[in-house]
Amino acid sequence: MGILRKEKMRIVNSSTAGDRHFEVFNPYSNEVIGTCPKASLEDIASAFRTAKNYKASLSRAERSQILRKTAEILVSRKQEIAELITAESGLCLKDSTYEVGRAYDVFHLASTIVIKDDGEIFSCDITPHGKKRRIYTQRDPLLNAISAITPFNHPLNQVAHKVAPSIATNNRMVLKPSEKTPLTALILADILYEAGLPREMFQVVTGDPREIADALLTDPNVDLITFTGGVSVGKYISTHMGYRRAVLELGGNDPLIVMEDADLEEAATLAVAGSYKNSGQRCTAVKRMIVVEKVADKFVELLLEKTKKIKYGDPMDPETDMGTVIDEASARYCEDKVNDAVAHGAKLLYGNIRKGALYSPTVVDHVPFDCDLVRVETFGPVSPVIRVKDIDDAIRVSNSTAYGLSSGICTNRLDYITRFVKELEVGTVNIREVPGYRIEMSPFGGIKDSGLGYKEGVIEAMKCFTNVKTYSLPW
Ligand code: NAD
């Protein structure tokens, strides 16, 4: 994409008119593809003031229509939006096209969920000292604004998961997208306005987190922070945000566990999909393959065979299966962690080749379970195989990190399945699927260092973006 986008923020009143800018790069070509304003602290305060003062009163029908129209526009502009995601993130067109489809699902599902009232009714004459009354519940939007902060790895869908439930609940949101991939979020804002959303209900600020992050967390007009990103920033937020609600969706270190009875062909297919899709940059990517020794040789053989078929390179080529990671520093990080694992006794079987931000699919076997490559999150296309003795060993290794997001299990044995569901310290256990499998409305989120607070998924997010009010009547 050769076009240089000179963007403005999507805020109702801007004091600085964007007199300072930062550049957005294409990770594959290193070209500057756009510039965005660096928000001032007054811009941030103004956006939250506008959001707080706006009284949203869209009917359920109006909200549903805006969400449905947004979904339709996304699909009608699929190619163009996919190309923009690819240009700013380096994700290949196959991945970015898939992402537009997922965002369609988010808005489409939200448009159907919003028409259903989720109030509850409690009869009060149910105990000897009860009364002839009924208690009703209703969910109200928050009194003040929502502050949303998103990562680079899904420039569209991460934003969709914040803004769709916000619209569905008549809230007002100010978003700061990743400074690495802000362009897609700005286009999404335009699409929402085109679909009829009042601008006060969704504003987008851009800028340097070192200058504006604290204001996004502590502005007096913020009632809730919804953050998706890494563990260190998530923990920073939890200690700086003060008295307000927060949803923290953080990093993952998800295992694919392969037991001795597994269909190894299926297991290797899941391993490859989980490891390399989105260039391995998903919170729920397969980051560790925990394989029972008895079948490990055969599994690794199949894993290698399938990895070698992954075509990586120019992200804009529609035939490419995997593009770059987000930047050269990120690719170097993967390379360093693989080298460190090899220094600790792992065997490099394929890959570990880097050119700028392009890092090859990489297979490493005999990885010690406690080396950095698999102890902390490696956000890139690496397949590290950890060999274990049996199910006890598999569960111990799986639970040995600080993370607890999701997991994928390859087995058909019910006794194993029940143990994994019960004993893995994670938010999700997917049997014979990748850890990342979900639908956009099912609850999603991790425990331990992987997340704090409510889960995401349209339904859960709508609950947490509201205050429950009860009222009672004589009956
Ligand atoms: P990051 O934590 O570096 O940045 C995320 C966002 O936080 C960016 O918008 C950034 O500008 C902002 N930020 C930076 N400093 C901040 C501060 N002090 N206060 C508030 N905000 C600040 O994450 P990233 O590198 O963009 O994304 C990758 C990470 O996101 C990975 O760890 C991945 O696992 C995680 N992630 C988690 C989920 C989930 O749902 N659990 C989903 C996707 C990605």
JSON list of C-alpha atoms in Angstrom, two decimals, residues 135-234:
[
{"chain": "A", "resi": 135, "resn": "ILE", "atom": "CA", "xyz": [-37.96, -7.34, 42.65]},
{"chain": "A", "resi": 136, "resn": "TYR", "atom": "CA", "xyz": [-36.95, -6.54, 39.08]},
{"chain": "A", "resi": 137, "resn": "THR", "atom": "CA", "xyz": [-33.47, -5.92, 37.66]},
{"chain": "A", "resi": 138, "resn": "GLN", "atom": "CA", "xyz": [-32.35, -3.67, 34.85]},
{"chain": "A", "resi": 139, "resn": "ARG", "atom": "CA", "xyz": [-28.90, -2.92, 33.51]},
{"chain": "A", "resi": 140, "resn": "ASP", "atom": "CA", "xyz": [-28.02, 0.76, 33.13]},
{"chain": "A", "resi": 141, "resn": "PRO", "atom": "CA", "xyz": [-25.09, 2.19, 31.20]},
{"chain": "A", "resi": 142, "resn": "LEU", "atom": "CA", "xyz": [-22.20, 3.48, 33.33]},
{"chain": "A", "resi": 143, "resn": "LEU", "atom": "CA", "xyz": [-22.55, 7.02, 34.64]},
{"chain": "A", "resi": 144, "resn": "ASN", "atom": "CA", "xyz": [-19.23, 8.11, 33.14]},
{"chain": "A", "resi": 145, "resn": "ALA", "atom": "CA", "xyz": [-17.08, 7.06, 30.21]},
{"chain": "A", "resi": 146, "resn": "ILE", "atom": "CA", "xyz": [-15.28, 3.82, 29.35]},
{"chain": "A", "resi": 147, "resn": "SER", "atom": "CA", "xyz": [-11.55, 4.01, 28.60]},
{"chain": "A", "resi": 148, "resn": "ALA", "atom": "CA", "xyz": [-10.48, 1.30, 26.12]},
{"chain": "A", "resi": 149, "resn": "ILE", "atom": "CA", "xyz": [-6.88, 0.39, 25.29]},
{"chain": "A", "resi": 150, "resn": "THR", "atom": "CA", "xyz": [-6.03, -2.22, 22.65]},
{"chain": "A", "resi": 151, "resn": "PRO", "atom": "CA", "xyz": [-2.93, -4.11, 21.42]},
{"chain": "A", "resi": 152, "resn": "PHE", "atom": "CA", "xyz": [-1.49, -4.42, 17.90]},
{"chain": "A", "resi": 153, "resn": "ASN", "atom": "CA", "xyz": [-2.12, -8.07, 17.18]},
{"chain": "A", "resi": 154, "resn": "HIS", "atom": "CA", "xyz": [-5.73, -7.81, 15.91]},
{"chain": "A", "resi": 155, "resn": "PRO", "atom": "CA", "xyz": [-6.02, -4.14, 14.90]},
{"chain": "A", "resi": 156, "resn": "LEU", "atom": "CA", "xyz": [-9.72, -4.51, 14.02]},
{"chain": "A", "resi": 157, "resn": "ASN", "atom": "CA", "xyz": [-11.16, -7.33, 16.10]},
{"chain": "A", "resi": 158, "resn": "GLN", "atom": "CA", "xyz": [-9.70, -6.21, 19.43]},
{"chain": "A", "resi": 159, "resn": "VAL", "atom": "CA", "xyz": [-11.40, -2.85, 18.91]},
{"chain": "A", "resi": 160, "resn": "ALA", "atom": "CA", "xyz": [-14.64, -4.52, 17.78]},
{"chain": "A", "resi": 161, "resn": "HIS", "atom": "CA", "xyz": [-14.77, -6.50, 21.04]},
{"chain": "A", "resi": 162, "resn": "LYS", "atom": "CA", "xyz": [-14.59, -3.26, 23.03]},
{"chain": "A", "resi": 163, "resn": "VAL", "atom": "CA", "xyz": [-16.88, -0.97, 21.03]},
{"chain": "A", "resi": 164, "resn": "ALA", "atom": "CA", "xyz": [-19.72, -3.35, 20.04]},
{"chain": "A", "resi": 165, "resn": "PRO", "atom": "CA", "xyz": [-20.75, -4.16, 23.65]},
{"chain": "A", "resi": 166, "resn": "SER", "atom": "CA", "xyz": [-20.30, -0.48, 24.53]},
{"chain": "A", "resi": 167, "resn": "ILE", "atom": "CA", "xyz": [-22.79, 0.57, 21.84]},
{"chain": "A", "resi": 168, "resn": "ALA", "atom": "CA", "xyz": [-25.13, -2.29, 22.75]},
{"chain": "A", "resi": 169, "resn": "THR", "atom": "CA", "xyz": [-25.34, -0.93, 26.32]},
{"chain": "A", "resi": 170, "resn": "ASN", "atom": "CA", "xyz": [-25.63, 2.78, 25.39]},
{"chain": "A", "resi": 171, "resn": "ASN", "atom": "CA", "xyz": [-22.22, 3.61, 26.83]},
{"chain": "A", "resi": 172, "resn": "ARG", "atom": "CA", "xyz": [-19.70, 6.23, 25.71]},
{"chain": "A", "resi": 173, "resn": "MET", "atom": "CA", "xyz": [-16.19, 5.02, 24.99]},
{"chain": "A", "resi": 174, "resn": "VAL", "atom": "CA", "xyz": [-12.83, 6.66, 24.32]},
{"chain": "A", "resi": 175, "resn": "LEU", "atom": "CA", "xyz": [-10.38, 4.27, 22.65]},
{"chain": "A", "resi": 176, "resn": "LYS", "atom": "CA", "xyz": [-6.61, 4.43, 22.39]},
{"chain": "A", "resi": 177, "resn": "PRO", "atom": "CA", "xyz": [-5.48, 1.82, 19.85]},
{"chain": "A", "resi": 178, "resn": "SER", "atom": "CA", "xyz": [-1.92, 0.54, 19.74]},
{"chain": "A", "resi": 179, "resn": "GLU", "atom": "CA", "xyz": [0.45, 3.20, 18.38]},
{"chain": "A", "resi": 180, "resn": "LYS", "atom": "CA", "xyz": [1.79, 0.43, 16.10]},
{"chain": "A", "resi": 181, "resn": "THR", "atom": "CA", "xyz": [-1.58, -0.17, 14.39]},
{"chain": "A", "resi": 182, "resn": "PRO", "atom": "CA", "xyz": [-3.88, 2.84, 14.86]},
{"chain": "A", "resi": 183, "resn": "LEU", "atom": "CA", "xyz": [-5.09, 3.25, 11.26]},
{"chain": "A", "resi": 184, "resn": "THR", "atom": "CA", "xyz": [-7.65, 0.41, 11.21]},
{"chain": "A", "resi": 185, "resn": "ALA", "atom": "CA", "xyz": [-9.28, 1.67, 14.42]},
{"chain": "A", "resi": 186, "resn": "LEU", "atom": "CA", "xyz": [-9.73, 5.12, 12.87]},
{"chain": "A", "resi": 187, "resn": "ILE", "atom": "CA", "xyz": [-11.41, 3.62, 9.80]},
{"chain": "A", "resi": 188, "resn": "LEU", "atom": "CA", "xyz": [-13.68, 1.55, 12.04]},
{"chain": "A", "resi": 189, "resn": "ALA", "atom": "CA", "xyz": [-14.76, 4.77, 13.79]},
{"chain": "A", "resi": 190, "resn": "ASP", "atom": "CA", "xyz": [-15.73, 6.26, 10.41]},
{"chain": "A", "resi": 191, "resn": "ILE", "atom": "CA", "xyz": [-17.72, 3.14, 9.56]},
{"chain": "A", "resi": 192, "resn": "LEU", "atom": "CA", "xyz": [-19.57, 3.34, 12.88]},
{"chain": "A", "resi": 193, "resn": "TYR", "atom": "CA", "xyz": [-20.42, 7.01, 12.26]},
{"chain": "A", "resi": 194, "resn": "GLU", "atom": "CA", "xyz": [-21.60, 6.13, 8.75]},
{"chain": "A", "resi": 195, "resn": "ALA", "atom": "CA", "xyz": [-23.81, 3.45, 10.30]},
{"chain": "A", "resi": 196, "resn": "GLY", "atom": "CA", "xyz": [-25.44, 6.15, 12.44]},
{"chain": "A", "resi": 197, "resn": "LEU", "atom": "CA", "xyz": [-23.48, 6.12, 15.71]},
{"chain": "A", "resi": 198, "resn": "PRO", "atom": "CA", "xyz": [-23.35, 9.53, 17.42]},
{"chain": "A", "resi": 199, "resn": "ARG", "atom": "CA", "xyz": [-19.70, 10.57, 17.50]},
{"chain": "A", "resi": 200, "resn": "GLU", "atom": "CA", "xyz": [-19.87, 11.21, 21.25]},
{"chain": "A", "resi": 201, "resn": "MET", "atom": "CA", "xyz": [-20.44, 7.49, 21.82]},
{"chain": "A", "resi": 202, "resn": "PHE", "atom": "CA", "xyz": [-17.09, 6.46, 20.32]},
{"chain": "A", "resi": 203, "resn": "GLN", "atom": "CA", "xyz": [-14.01, 8.65, 20.07]},
{"chain": "A", "resi": 204, "resn": "VAL", "atom": "CA", "xyz": [-10.50, 7.55, 19.15]},
{"chain": "A", "resi": 205, "resn": "VAL", "atom": "CA", "xyz": [-7.37, 9.21, 20.49]},
{"chain": "A", "resi": 206, "resn": "THR", "atom": "CA", "xyz": [-3.88, 8.43, 19.25]},
{"chain": "A", "resi": 207, "resn": "GLY", "atom": "CA", "xyz": [-0.50, 9.16, 20.73]},
{"chain": "A", "resi": 208, "resn": "ASP", "atom": "CA", "xyz": [2.48, 8.22, 22.80]},
{"chain": "A", "resi": 209, "resn": "PRO", "atom": "CA", "xyz": [1.53, 6.05, 25.80]},
{"chain": "A", "resi": 210, "resn": "ARG", "atom": "CA", "xyz": [4.39, 7.56, 27.80]},
{"chain": "A", "resi": 211, "resn": "GLU", "atom": "CA", "xyz": [2.60, 10.91, 27.58]},
{"chain": "A", "resi": 212, "resn": "ILE", "atom": "CA", "xyz": [-1.07, 9.97, 27.79]},
{"chain": "A", "resi": 213, "resn": "ALA", "atom": "CA", "xyz": [-1.43, 6.53, 29.40]},
{"chain": "A", "resi": 214, "resn": "ASP", "atom": "CA", "xyz": [-1.85, 7.82, 32.95]},
{"chain": "A", "resi": 215, "resn": "ALA", "atom": "CA", "xyz": [-4.58, 10.23, 31.83]},
{"chain": "A", "resi": 216, "resn": "LEU", "atom": "CA", "xyz": [-6.43, 7.31, 30.17]},
{"chain": "A", "resi": 217, "resn": "LEU", "atom": "CA", "xyz": [-6.38, 5.48, 33.51]},
{"chain": "A", "resi": 218, "resn": "THR", "atom": "CA", "xyz": [-7.10, 8.26, 35.97]},
{"chain": "A", "resi": 219, "resn": "ASP", "atom": "CA", "xyz": [-9.28, 10.86, 34.24]},
{"chain": "A", "resi": 220, "resn": "PRO", "atom": "CA", "xyz": [-12.11, 11.65, 36.68]},
{"chain": "A", "resi": 221, "resn": "ASN", "atom": "CA", "xyz": [-14.70, 10.98, 33.96]},
{"chain": "A", "resi": 222, "resn": "VAL", "atom": "CA", "xyz": [-13.61, 7.34, 33.54]},
{"chain": "A", "resi": 223, "resn": "ASP", "atom": "CA", "xyz": [-15.72, 4.67, 35.27]},
{"chain": "A", "resi": 224, "resn": "LEU", "atom": "CA", "xyz": [-14.19, 1.59, 33.66]},
{"chain": "A", "resi": 225, "resn": "ILE", "atom": "CA", "xyz": [-10.95, 0.64, 31.92]},
{"chain": "A", "resi": 226, "resn": "THR", "atom": "CA", "xyz": [-11.07, -2.20, 29.43]},
{"chain": "A", "resi": 227, "resn": "PHE", "atom": "CA", "xyz": [-7.54, -3.20, 28.47]},
{"chain": "A", "resi": 228, "resn": "THR", "atom": "CA", "xyz": [-6.13, -5.91, 26.24]},
{"chain": "A", "resi": 229, "resn": "GLY", "atom": "CA", "xyz": [-2.37, -6.22, 26.05]},
{"chain": "A", "resi": 230, "resn": "GLY", "atom": "CA", "xyz": [0.69, -7.54, 27.81]},
{"chain": "A", "resi": 231, "resn": "VAL", "atom": "CA", "xyz": [1.09, -8.57, 31.44]},
{"chain": "A", "resi": 232, "resn": "SER", "atom": "CA", "xyz": [3.48, -5.79, 32.45]},
{"chain": "A", "resi": 233, "resn": "VAL", "atom": "CA", "xyz": [1.19, -2.97, 31.24]},
{"chain": "A", "resi": 234, "resn": "GLY", "atom": "CA", "xyz": [-1.82, -4.79, 32.73]}
]
